[in-house]
XYZ file of C-alpha atoms in Angstrom:
240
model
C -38.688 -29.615 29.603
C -38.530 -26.525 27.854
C -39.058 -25.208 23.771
C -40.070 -27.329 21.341
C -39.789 -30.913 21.478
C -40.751 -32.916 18.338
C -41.898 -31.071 14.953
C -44.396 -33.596 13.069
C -45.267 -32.426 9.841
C -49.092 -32.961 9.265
C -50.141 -31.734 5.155
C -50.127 -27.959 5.391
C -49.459 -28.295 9.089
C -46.962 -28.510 11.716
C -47.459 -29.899 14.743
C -44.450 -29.264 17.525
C -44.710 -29.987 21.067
C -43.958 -26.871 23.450
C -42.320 -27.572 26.777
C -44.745 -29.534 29.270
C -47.822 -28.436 28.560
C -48.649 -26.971 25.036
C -48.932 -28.008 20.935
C -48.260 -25.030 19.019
C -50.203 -26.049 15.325
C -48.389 -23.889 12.696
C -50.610 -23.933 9.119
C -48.362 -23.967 6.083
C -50.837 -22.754 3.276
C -49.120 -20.123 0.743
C -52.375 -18.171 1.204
C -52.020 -15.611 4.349
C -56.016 -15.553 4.643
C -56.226 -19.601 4.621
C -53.776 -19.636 7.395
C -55.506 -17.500 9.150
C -59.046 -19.041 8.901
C -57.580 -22.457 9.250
C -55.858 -22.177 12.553
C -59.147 -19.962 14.027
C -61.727 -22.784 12.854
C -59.568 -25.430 15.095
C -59.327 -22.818 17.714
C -62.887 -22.229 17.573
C -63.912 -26.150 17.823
C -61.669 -26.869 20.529
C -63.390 -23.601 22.690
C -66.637 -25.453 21.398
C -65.728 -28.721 23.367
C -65.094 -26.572 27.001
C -62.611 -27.887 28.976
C -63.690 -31.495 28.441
C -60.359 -32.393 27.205
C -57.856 -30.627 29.756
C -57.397 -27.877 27.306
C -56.492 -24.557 29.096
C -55.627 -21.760 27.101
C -55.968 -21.259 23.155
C -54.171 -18.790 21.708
C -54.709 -18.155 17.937
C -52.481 -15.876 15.934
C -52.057 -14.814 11.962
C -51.121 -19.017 11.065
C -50.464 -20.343 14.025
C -52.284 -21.427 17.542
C -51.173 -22.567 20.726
C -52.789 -24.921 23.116
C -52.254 -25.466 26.393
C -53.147 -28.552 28.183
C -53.121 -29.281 32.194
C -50.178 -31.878 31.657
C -51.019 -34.030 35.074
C -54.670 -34.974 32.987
C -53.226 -35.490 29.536
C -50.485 -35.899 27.163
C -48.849 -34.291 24.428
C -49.961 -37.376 22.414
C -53.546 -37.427 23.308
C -53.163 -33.447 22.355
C -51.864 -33.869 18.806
C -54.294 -36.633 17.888
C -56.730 -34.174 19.194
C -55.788 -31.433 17.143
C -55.353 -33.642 13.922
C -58.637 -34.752 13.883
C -60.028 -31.344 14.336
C -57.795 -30.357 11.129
C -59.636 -33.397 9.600
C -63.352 -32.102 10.128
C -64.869 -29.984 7.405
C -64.331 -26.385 7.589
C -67.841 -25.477 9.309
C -69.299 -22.029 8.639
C -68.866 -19.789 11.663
C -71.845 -19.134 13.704
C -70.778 -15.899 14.626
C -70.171 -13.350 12.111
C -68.004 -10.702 12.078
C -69.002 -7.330 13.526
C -67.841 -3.518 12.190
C -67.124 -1.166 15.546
C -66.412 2.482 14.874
C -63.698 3.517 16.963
C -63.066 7.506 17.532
C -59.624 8.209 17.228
C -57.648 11.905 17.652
C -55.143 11.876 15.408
C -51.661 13.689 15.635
C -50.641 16.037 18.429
C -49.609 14.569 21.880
C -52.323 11.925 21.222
C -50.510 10.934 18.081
C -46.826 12.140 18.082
C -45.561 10.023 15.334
C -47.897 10.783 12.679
C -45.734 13.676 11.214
C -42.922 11.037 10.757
C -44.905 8.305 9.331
C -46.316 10.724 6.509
C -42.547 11.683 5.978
C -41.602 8.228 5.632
C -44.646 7.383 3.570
C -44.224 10.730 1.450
C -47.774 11.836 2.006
C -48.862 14.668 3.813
C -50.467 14.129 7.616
C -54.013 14.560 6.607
C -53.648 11.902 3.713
C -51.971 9.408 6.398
C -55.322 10.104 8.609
C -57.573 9.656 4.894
C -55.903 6.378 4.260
C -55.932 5.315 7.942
C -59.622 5.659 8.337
C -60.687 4.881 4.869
C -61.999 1.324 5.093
C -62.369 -1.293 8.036
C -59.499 -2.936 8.938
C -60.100 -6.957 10.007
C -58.600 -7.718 13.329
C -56.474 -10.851 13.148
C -55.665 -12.021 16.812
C -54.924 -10.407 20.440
C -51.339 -8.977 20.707
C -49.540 -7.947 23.691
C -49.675 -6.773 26.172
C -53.651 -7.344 27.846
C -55.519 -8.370 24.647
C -54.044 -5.557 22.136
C -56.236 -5.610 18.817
C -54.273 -6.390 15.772
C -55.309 -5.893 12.501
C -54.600 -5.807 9.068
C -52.904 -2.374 8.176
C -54.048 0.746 6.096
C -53.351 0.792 2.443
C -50.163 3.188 2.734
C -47.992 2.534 -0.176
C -45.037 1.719 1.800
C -44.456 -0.307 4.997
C -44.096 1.408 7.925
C -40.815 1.039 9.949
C -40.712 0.604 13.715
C -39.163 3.595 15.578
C -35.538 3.242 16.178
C -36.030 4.094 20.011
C -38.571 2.689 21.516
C -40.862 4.585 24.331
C -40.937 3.954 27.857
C -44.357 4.513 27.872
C -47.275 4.308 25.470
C -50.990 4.740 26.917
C -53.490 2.893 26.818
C -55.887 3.345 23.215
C -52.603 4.496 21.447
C -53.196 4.270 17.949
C -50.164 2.927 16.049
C -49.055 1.659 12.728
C -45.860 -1.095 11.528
C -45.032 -3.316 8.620
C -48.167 -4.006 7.045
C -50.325 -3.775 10.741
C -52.096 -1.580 12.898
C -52.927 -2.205 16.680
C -54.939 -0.511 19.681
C -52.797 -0.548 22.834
C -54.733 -1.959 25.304
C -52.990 -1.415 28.378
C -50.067 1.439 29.198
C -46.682 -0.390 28.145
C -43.325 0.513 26.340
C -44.037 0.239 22.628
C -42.176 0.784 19.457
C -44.668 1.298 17.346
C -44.990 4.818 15.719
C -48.289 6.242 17.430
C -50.380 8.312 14.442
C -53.446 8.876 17.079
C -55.337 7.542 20.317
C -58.612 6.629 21.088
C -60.465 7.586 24.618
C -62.712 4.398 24.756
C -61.822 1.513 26.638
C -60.469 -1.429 24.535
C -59.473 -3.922 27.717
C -61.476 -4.095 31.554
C -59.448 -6.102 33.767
C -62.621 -5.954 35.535
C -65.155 -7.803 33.657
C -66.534 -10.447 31.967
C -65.286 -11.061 28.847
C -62.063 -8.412 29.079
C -62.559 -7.810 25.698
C -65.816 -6.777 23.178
C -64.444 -7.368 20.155
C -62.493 -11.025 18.706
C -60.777 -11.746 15.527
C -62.926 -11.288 12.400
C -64.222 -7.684 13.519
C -63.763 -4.822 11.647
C -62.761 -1.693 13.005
C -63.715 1.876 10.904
C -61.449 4.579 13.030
C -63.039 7.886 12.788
C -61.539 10.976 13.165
C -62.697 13.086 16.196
C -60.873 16.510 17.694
C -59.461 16.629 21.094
C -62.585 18.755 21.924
C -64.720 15.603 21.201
C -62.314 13.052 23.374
C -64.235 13.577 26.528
C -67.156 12.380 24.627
C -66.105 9.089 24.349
C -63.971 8.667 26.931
C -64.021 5.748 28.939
C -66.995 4.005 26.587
C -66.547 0.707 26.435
C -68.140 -0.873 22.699
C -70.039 -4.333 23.038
């Protein structure tokens, strides 16, 4: 069994089965921030309950969230009902707020070798891309790919940004980059088509420990602007 199965519409919801072993709950509310909260508050009881339930992976997104059961101890059934009566419960408030990280970023250069482009496209000059970039917190939304990518909500440019028309081989790790309406932190070195305006020398992802990640949706990030002189500074810090 493969793709979605069955689509059961559920209020503002939609519940679809996913091959043999996930529900993928999509939220329907015409407000981008209520789909957001609404899918992370039933992601956030389920991780409450453990693995009590054969759940094995939840993966929450900008309005949607996947879960993944172990299909020999459950059913796609017993998973929906689940998941519908967490929809039921009363939004709870979260027990752990949201936290700001500063994260040092050198901007343009061979750490950022898109940024001239993206102020073309944007008709501002370099520096104001940087001013606008690092002007307020941006709220990440959800891990992106690949190896637990922040995403977050974009700078207020005027215009969206447009992904480049060839994408790189190669983008290092703590590339800073910039598309649509969104901004990420490359987590791991990958092929990206992003447009890269800077990079950052901590350490977003350890495959080595305990969580991988510091930070979860709901942080802020405030990106600072450092000079190349400054990266060894920071590099390799790891913010918890």
């Amino acid at each position: 069994m493969s793709g979605v199965t069955s689509i059961r519409p559920h209020r503002e919801f939609v519940l679809a089965d996913c091959g043999d072993s996930a529900v993928r709950l999509t939220s329907l509310s015409p407000d981008a921030e209520e789909r957001w909260q609404a899918v992370h508050a039933v992601a956030a009881a389920l991780d409450a309950r453990g693995d009590d339930v054969a759940v094995t992976g939840i993966i929450p997104t900008y309005d949607s969230l996947l879960v993944e059961f172990d299909c020999a101890a459950t059913t796609h059934d017993a998973i929906r009902a689940l998941v519908e009566r967490l929809i039921e419960l009363p939004a709870q408030p979260s027990t752990r707020g949201s936290r700001q990280f500063e994260i040092p970023v050198v901007y343009g250069g061979e750490f950022g070798p898109d940024l001239d482009d993206v102020a073309a496209h944007l008709a501002l000059s370099p520096s104001e891309v940087i001013r606008l970039h690092s002007a307020r917190p941006l709220t990440m939304r959800c891990f992106g790919s690949p190896g637990g990518a922040p995403m977050l909500d974009g700078p207020a440019f005027p215009r969206p940004v447009p992904r480049r028309t060839i994408p790189r081989p190669h983008v290092p790790a703590g590339a800073v980059a910039v598309a649509g309406r969104q901004a990420v932190i490359s987590a791991r070195p990958a092929p990206g088509g992003w447009p890269v305006i800077g990079r950052t020398p901590l350490t977003i992802v350890d495959p080595a420990t305990e969580p991988l990640s510091d930070f979860r949706p709901g942080d802020t990030f405030l990106f600072v602007p450092i000079t190349a002189a400054e990266w060894s500074t920071y590099e390799g810090v790891r913010h918890g």
